[in-house]
Short mmCIF file of C-alpha atoms in Angstrom, two decimals:
data_model
loop_
_atom_site.label_atom_id
_atom_site.label_comp_id
_atom_site.label_asym_id
_atom_site.label_seq_id
_atom_site.Cartn_x
_atom_site.Cartn_y
_atom_site.Cartn_z
CA MET R 29 -133.89 -27.26 -71.91
CA ILE R 30 -130.38 -26.31 -71.54
CA THR R 31 -131.46 -22.80 -70.69
CA THR R 32 -133.75 -24.12 -67.86
CA ARG R 33 -131.13 -26.20 -66.38
CA ILE R 34 -128.85 -23.09 -66.22
CA ILE R 35 -131.50 -21.08 -64.41
CA THR R 36 -132.03 -24.05 -62.01
CA SER R 37 -128.30 -24.08 -61.34
CA ILE R 38 -128.32 -20.37 -60.77
CA GLY R 39 -131.19 -20.64 -58.27
CA ARG R 40 -128.90 -22.84 -56.10
CA VAL R 41 -126.41 -19.87 -55.70
CA PRO R 42 -127.67 -17.83 -52.59
CA TRP R 43 -127.07 -14.31 -53.73
CA LEU R 44 -128.32 -15.00 -57.20
CA SER R 45 -131.40 -16.65 -55.76
CA ARG R 46 -132.08 -13.62 -53.59
CA ALA R 47 -131.67 -11.48 -56.76
CA ILE R 48 -134.18 -13.73 -58.66
CA ARG R 49 -136.73 -13.68 -55.90
CA TRP R 50 -136.43 -9.85 -55.68
CA TYR R 51 -136.91 -9.49 -59.57
CA ALA R 52 -139.91 -11.86 -59.38
CA SER R 53 -141.55 -9.86 -56.47
CA GLN R 54 -141.79 -6.78 -58.57
CA TYR R 55 -144.51 -8.36 -60.64
CA PRO R 56 -147.94 -7.17 -59.38
CA GLU R 57 -150.43 -9.72 -57.93
CA ASN R 58 -152.71 -11.32 -60.79
CA SER R 59 -150.47 -10.17 -63.53
CA VAL R 60 -150.23 -12.54 -66.54
CA VAL R 61 -146.91 -13.44 -67.76
CA LYS R 62 -145.70 -15.80 -70.45
CA ILE R 63 -143.92 -19.00 -69.11
CA ARG R 64 -140.18 -18.75 -70.45
CA HIS R 65 -138.75 -22.16 -70.12
CA GLY R 66 -139.49 -25.96 -69.67
CA HIS R 67 -142.22 -27.96 -71.38
CA ALA R 68 -144.86 -25.23 -70.60
CA ALA R 69 -142.81 -22.64 -72.35
CA GLY R 70 -144.90 -20.11 -74.25
CA LEU R 71 -148.07 -20.71 -72.15
CA LEU R 72 -149.53 -18.06 -70.05
CA TRP R 73 -149.55 -17.78 -66.23
CA ARG R 74 -151.52 -15.85 -63.87
CA ARG R 75 -149.03 -14.96 -61.06
CA HIS R 76 -149.95 -15.04 -57.33
CA HIS R 77 -147.29 -14.42 -54.71
CA ARG R 78 -148.36 -17.27 -52.63
CA TYR R 79 -146.70 -19.74 -55.13
CA VAL R 80 -143.28 -20.44 -56.22
CA ASN R 81 -141.83 -18.42 -58.98
CA GLY R 82 -140.67 -21.52 -60.60
CA TYR R 83 -144.00 -21.88 -61.97
CA TRP R 84 -144.05 -18.97 -64.29
CA ILE R 85 -140.29 -19.12 -65.02
CA GLY R 86 -141.04 -22.66 -66.00
CA HIS R 87 -138.03 -24.44 -64.48
CA TYR R 88 -140.13 -25.86 -61.50
CA GLU R 89 -139.36 -29.56 -60.97
CA LEU R 90 -137.60 -29.97 -64.28
CA PRO R 91 -137.16 -33.80 -63.70
CA ILE R 92 -140.85 -34.41 -63.22
CA GLN R 93 -141.56 -32.21 -66.43
CA GLU R 94 -139.27 -34.43 -68.38
CA ALA R 95 -140.65 -37.67 -67.03
CA LEU R 96 -144.21 -36.52 -68.02
CA LYS R 97 -142.74 -35.59 -71.51
CA ARG R 98 -141.66 -39.25 -71.84
CA GLU R 99 -144.66 -41.00 -70.39
CA LEU R 100 -147.59 -38.88 -71.79
CA LYS R 101 -148.68 -39.36 -75.29
CA PRO R 102 -151.10 -37.53 -77.56
CA GLY R 103 -154.81 -38.69 -76.83
CA HIS R 104 -153.87 -39.78 -73.23
CA THR R 105 -156.09 -39.10 -70.21
CA PHE R 106 -154.06 -37.64 -67.41
CA PHE R 107 -155.03 -37.34 -63.57
CA ASP R 108 -153.12 -34.99 -61.47
CA ILE R 109 -154.05 -35.82 -57.86
CA GLY R 110 -152.96 -32.91 -55.55
CA ALA R 111 -152.55 -30.40 -58.36
CA ASN R 112 -151.66 -27.33 -56.36
CA ALA R 113 -151.86 -24.15 -58.51
CA GLY R 114 -152.11 -26.13 -61.81
CA PHE R 115 -148.64 -25.92 -63.29
CA PHE R 116 -148.50 -29.77 -64.33
CA ILE R 117 -152.02 -29.69 -65.77
CA LEU R 118 -150.60 -27.01 -68.24
CA VAL R 119 -147.57 -29.18 -68.98
CA ALA R 120 -149.58 -32.25 -69.42
CA ALA R 121 -152.41 -30.62 -71.55
CA ARG R 122 -149.87 -29.56 -73.86
CA LEU R 123 -148.33 -33.12 -73.97
CA VAL R 124 -151.70 -34.99 -74.55
CA GLY R 125 -152.90 -32.51 -77.08
CA MET R 126 -156.56 -31.71 -78.03
CA GLY R 127 -157.42 -35.44 -78.46
CA GLY R 128 -156.47 -36.04 -74.73
CA ARG R 129 -157.98 -34.95 -71.34
CA CYS R 130 -156.67 -33.72 -68.09
CA VAL R 131 -158.42 -34.10 -64.68
CA ALA R 132 -156.98 -32.08 -61.75
CA PHE R 133 -158.06 -32.99 -58.18
CA GLU R 134 -157.44 -30.27 -55.66
CA SER R 135 -159.04 -29.53 -52.44
CA LEU R 136 -157.91 -26.08 -51.36
CA PRO R 137 -160.17 -23.43 -52.64
CA GLU R 138 -157.47 -21.03 -53.55
CA ASN R 139 -155.54 -23.79 -55.56
CA ASP R 140 -158.76 -24.71 -57.18
CA ALA R 141 -159.29 -21.23 -58.23
CA SER R 142 -155.78 -20.86 -59.70
CA ILE R 143 -156.07 -24.08 -61.80
CA HIS R 144 -159.25 -22.63 -63.41
CA GLU R 145 -157.49 -19.36 -64.22
CA GLN R 146 -154.43 -21.16 -65.76
CA ILE R 147 -156.68 -23.24 -67.85
CA GLU R 148 -158.94 -20.36 -68.92
CA LEU R 149 -155.88 -18.35 -70.00
CA ASN R 150 -154.56 -21.09 -72.48
CA SER R 151 -156.54 -22.97 -75.19
CA LEU R 152 -155.58 -26.41 -74.58
CA CYS R 153 -157.11 -29.94 -74.53
CA PRO R 154 -160.15 -30.46 -72.46
CA CYS R 155 -159.41 -30.05 -68.66
CA LEU R 156 -161.52 -30.62 -65.70
CA VAL R 157 -160.90 -29.43 -62.19
CA VAL R 158 -162.39 -31.46 -59.30
CA ASN R 159 -162.59 -29.65 -55.96
CA GLU R 160 -162.16 -33.06 -54.19
CA ALA R 161 -159.49 -34.87 -52.36
CA ILE R 162 -158.55 -38.46 -52.96
CA SER R 163 -158.66 -40.79 -50.19
CA ASP R 164 -159.90 -44.20 -48.98
CA VAL R 165 -163.58 -43.13 -48.33
CA VAL R 166 -166.45 -41.32 -50.25
CA GLY R 167 -167.81 -38.44 -48.33
CA SER R 168 -166.15 -35.70 -46.45
CA ALA R 169 -163.07 -35.00 -44.25
CA PHE R 170 -161.00 -32.20 -42.86
CA PHE R 171 -158.17 -30.68 -44.86
CA SER R 172 -155.35 -29.12 -42.90
CA PHE R 173 -153.05 -26.27 -44.18
CA ALA R 174 -150.64 -23.85 -42.69
CA MET R 175 -151.06 -20.91 -44.91
CA THR R 176 -152.97 -19.89 -48.26
CA GLY R 177 -151.49 -21.71 -51.24
CA LEU R 178 -148.98 -23.83 -49.34
CA ALA R 179 -148.26 -27.04 -51.07
CA ALA R 180 -147.61 -29.03 -47.93
CA SER R 181 -151.37 -29.23 -47.05
CA HIS R 182 -152.93 -32.76 -46.06
CA LEU R 183 -156.09 -34.58 -45.07
CA GLY R 184 -156.68 -35.25 -41.41
CA LYS R 185 -155.99 -33.65 -38.07
CA SER R 186 -154.15 -30.46 -38.05
CA ARG R 187 -150.65 -29.86 -36.71
CA LYS R 188 -149.41 -27.02 -34.89
CA GLY R 189 -150.39 -23.63 -36.40
CA GLU R 190 -152.49 -25.15 -39.04
CA ARG R 191 -155.96 -24.25 -40.14
CA GLN R 192 -158.57 -26.79 -41.19
CA LEU R 193 -161.75 -26.71 -43.58
CA PRO R 194 -164.07 -29.45 -44.43
CA VAL R 195 -163.69 -30.91 -48.12
CA LYS R 196 -165.34 -33.54 -50.10
CA VAL R 197 -163.36 -36.87 -50.66
CA THR R 198 -163.67 -39.64 -52.91
CA THR R 199 -161.64 -42.79 -53.95
CA LEU R 200 -159.59 -43.58 -56.96
CA ASP R 201 -161.99 -46.10 -58.04
CA GLY R 202 -164.94 -43.74 -57.81
CA ALA R 203 -162.95 -40.98 -59.53
CA CYS R 204 -162.35 -43.37 -62.55
CA ALA R 205 -165.98 -44.40 -62.65
CA ARG R 206 -166.95 -40.70 -62.91
CA PHE R 207 -164.17 -39.27 -65.27
CA GLY R 208 -163.07 -42.23 -67.26
CA ARG R 209 -160.00 -44.50 -67.47
CA PRO R 210 -156.72 -42.57 -66.87
CA ASP R 211 -153.58 -43.67 -68.87
CA PHE R 212 -151.24 -41.82 -66.37
CA ILE R 213 -151.55 -40.46 -62.80
CA LYS R 214 -149.32 -38.20 -61.03
CA MET R 215 -150.04 -38.24 -57.30
CA ASP R 216 -148.64 -35.96 -54.68
CA ILE R 217 -150.94 -35.90 -51.51
CA GLU R 218 -148.50 -35.25 -48.80
CA GLY R 219 -148.13 -38.81 -47.31
CA ALA R 220 -151.54 -40.03 -47.94
CA GLU R 221 -150.46 -41.88 -51.18
CA ALA R 222 -150.86 -45.34 -49.39
CA GLN R 223 -154.15 -44.51 -48.10
CA ALA R 224 -155.49 -43.61 -51.51
CA LEU R 225 -154.07 -46.67 -53.13
CA LYS R 226 -155.83 -48.91 -50.57
CA CYS R 227 -159.19 -48.10 -52.28
CA ALA R 228 -158.06 -48.25 -55.83
CA SER R 229 -158.21 -52.02 -56.39
CA HIS R 230 -160.08 -51.77 -59.66
CA THR R 231 -158.01 -49.01 -60.95
CA LEU R 232 -154.73 -50.98 -60.08
CA ARG R 233 -156.04 -54.41 -61.16
CA SER R 234 -158.15 -53.50 -64.11
CA LEU R 235 -157.42 -50.18 -65.53
CA ARG R 236 -153.67 -50.39 -64.83
CA PRO R 237 -152.55 -46.68 -65.54
CA GLY R 238 -148.90 -45.66 -65.28
CA TRP R 239 -147.98 -43.52 -62.25
CA LEU R 240 -145.64 -40.91 -61.07
CA ILE R 241 -145.77 -40.74 -57.29
CA GLU R 242 -144.14 -38.57 -54.65
CA LEU R 243 -143.23 -40.36 -51.19
CA HIS R 244 -143.14 -38.26 -48.17
CA ASN R 245 -141.84 -40.75 -45.46
CA SER R 246 -140.47 -44.18 -44.89
CA GLU R 247 -143.72 -45.77 -43.86
CA CYS R 248 -145.45 -44.24 -46.99
CA GLU R 249 -142.64 -45.81 -49.01
CA ARG R 250 -142.95 -49.30 -47.68
CA GLU R 251 -146.81 -49.32 -48.04
CA VAL R 252 -147.13 -47.92 -51.52
CA LYS R 253 -144.23 -50.23 -52.84
CA ALA R 254 -146.06 -53.26 -51.33
CA LEU R 255 -149.36 -52.24 -52.71
CA LEU R 256 -147.90 -51.81 -56.17
CA GLN R 257 -145.83 -54.99 -56.04
CA GLU R 258 -148.94 -57.16 -55.23
CA VAL R 259 -150.69 -56.02 -58.42
CA ARG R 260 -147.47 -56.38 -60.52
CA TYR R 261 -145.98 -52.94 -61.08
CA ALA R 262 -142.27 -52.22 -62.02
CA PHE R 263 -140.39 -49.27 -60.71
CA PHE R 264 -138.34 -46.80 -62.42
CA ASP R 265 -136.64 -43.29 -61.50
CA LEU R 266 -137.50 -40.13 -63.27
CA GLN R 267 -134.93 -40.67 -66.04
CA GLY R 268 -136.73 -44.09 -66.81
CA VAL R 269 -134.09 -46.21 -65.45
CA ALA R 270 -135.25 -49.53 -63.71
CA LEU R 271 -135.12 -49.62 -59.92
CA ASN R 272 -134.49 -52.64 -57.71
CA PRO R 273 -137.81 -53.17 -55.77
CA SER R 274 -135.75 -54.68 -52.84
CA ARG R 275 -134.14 -51.29 -52.28
CA ILE R 276 -135.69 -47.94 -50.96
CA LEU R 277 -137.61 -46.14 -53.75
CA PRO R 278 -136.51 -42.46 -54.27
CA ASN R 279 -138.96 -39.71 -53.29
CA HIS R 280 -140.24 -39.51 -56.96
CA PHE R 281 -140.72 -42.63 -58.96
CA ILE R 282 -142.41 -44.05 -61.94
CA ALA R 283 -144.49 -47.20 -61.77
CA ARG R 284 -145.66 -49.05 -64.97
CA PRO R 285 -147.79 -51.95 -65.07
CA LEU R 286 -146.33 -55.55 -65.83
CA PRO R 287 -148.45 -57.92 -67.87
CA ASN R 288 -150.99 -59.90 -65.90
CA GLU R 289 -150.11 -63.37 -65.48
#
């Protein structure tokens, strides 16, 4: 992982970063490459220029990769809610092994197609791709996005310059009823995390998975923290260090269930 950290540091140098992007742009669309670094190193990746180069280089969101390495165990079931192009599904599938299971939830059709492509290229544990969003209702909603493949897409009304498409939506409790009990859930749904947790009572109170959640604004942070505290979860940073729940949570954090009283 030392090489991966070096590459990440190089990417912060403006002229080196531009050189790396130029080099990456020389690969043709749909070309298949081997991931070079990180916890998906050695796996195959079908490149699409709409996604970040960090996926196929392998240094993308290295702290999250390392957190998944620490939290996931062989045989676990992993849910990736807001799976984007499927990079973390590959990381998780390798970690849980052939006895485990990964379920990717992704609404944008282009992302859904990419996840299927990445899974098909690699012989990993059973992986299921669900072309639905997780929310507080079961049915349909509008999904807004600014451009094909953009990570910052979201449910709800479109903002300036965004497009919309209708998508299927379900709840976390409904997803667990259909696809089984998750041991660990990664959730990044662009500010709708609290909305999803509000209809996850059975998941939070009875199934009690671990979580890796990305927060997108202060209101989301307050709501998510309150919902998890109510059902006795403890908070940790991505390095596994305990967090003081009276303080503001970082943008990415781990939540682990405490024993029920």
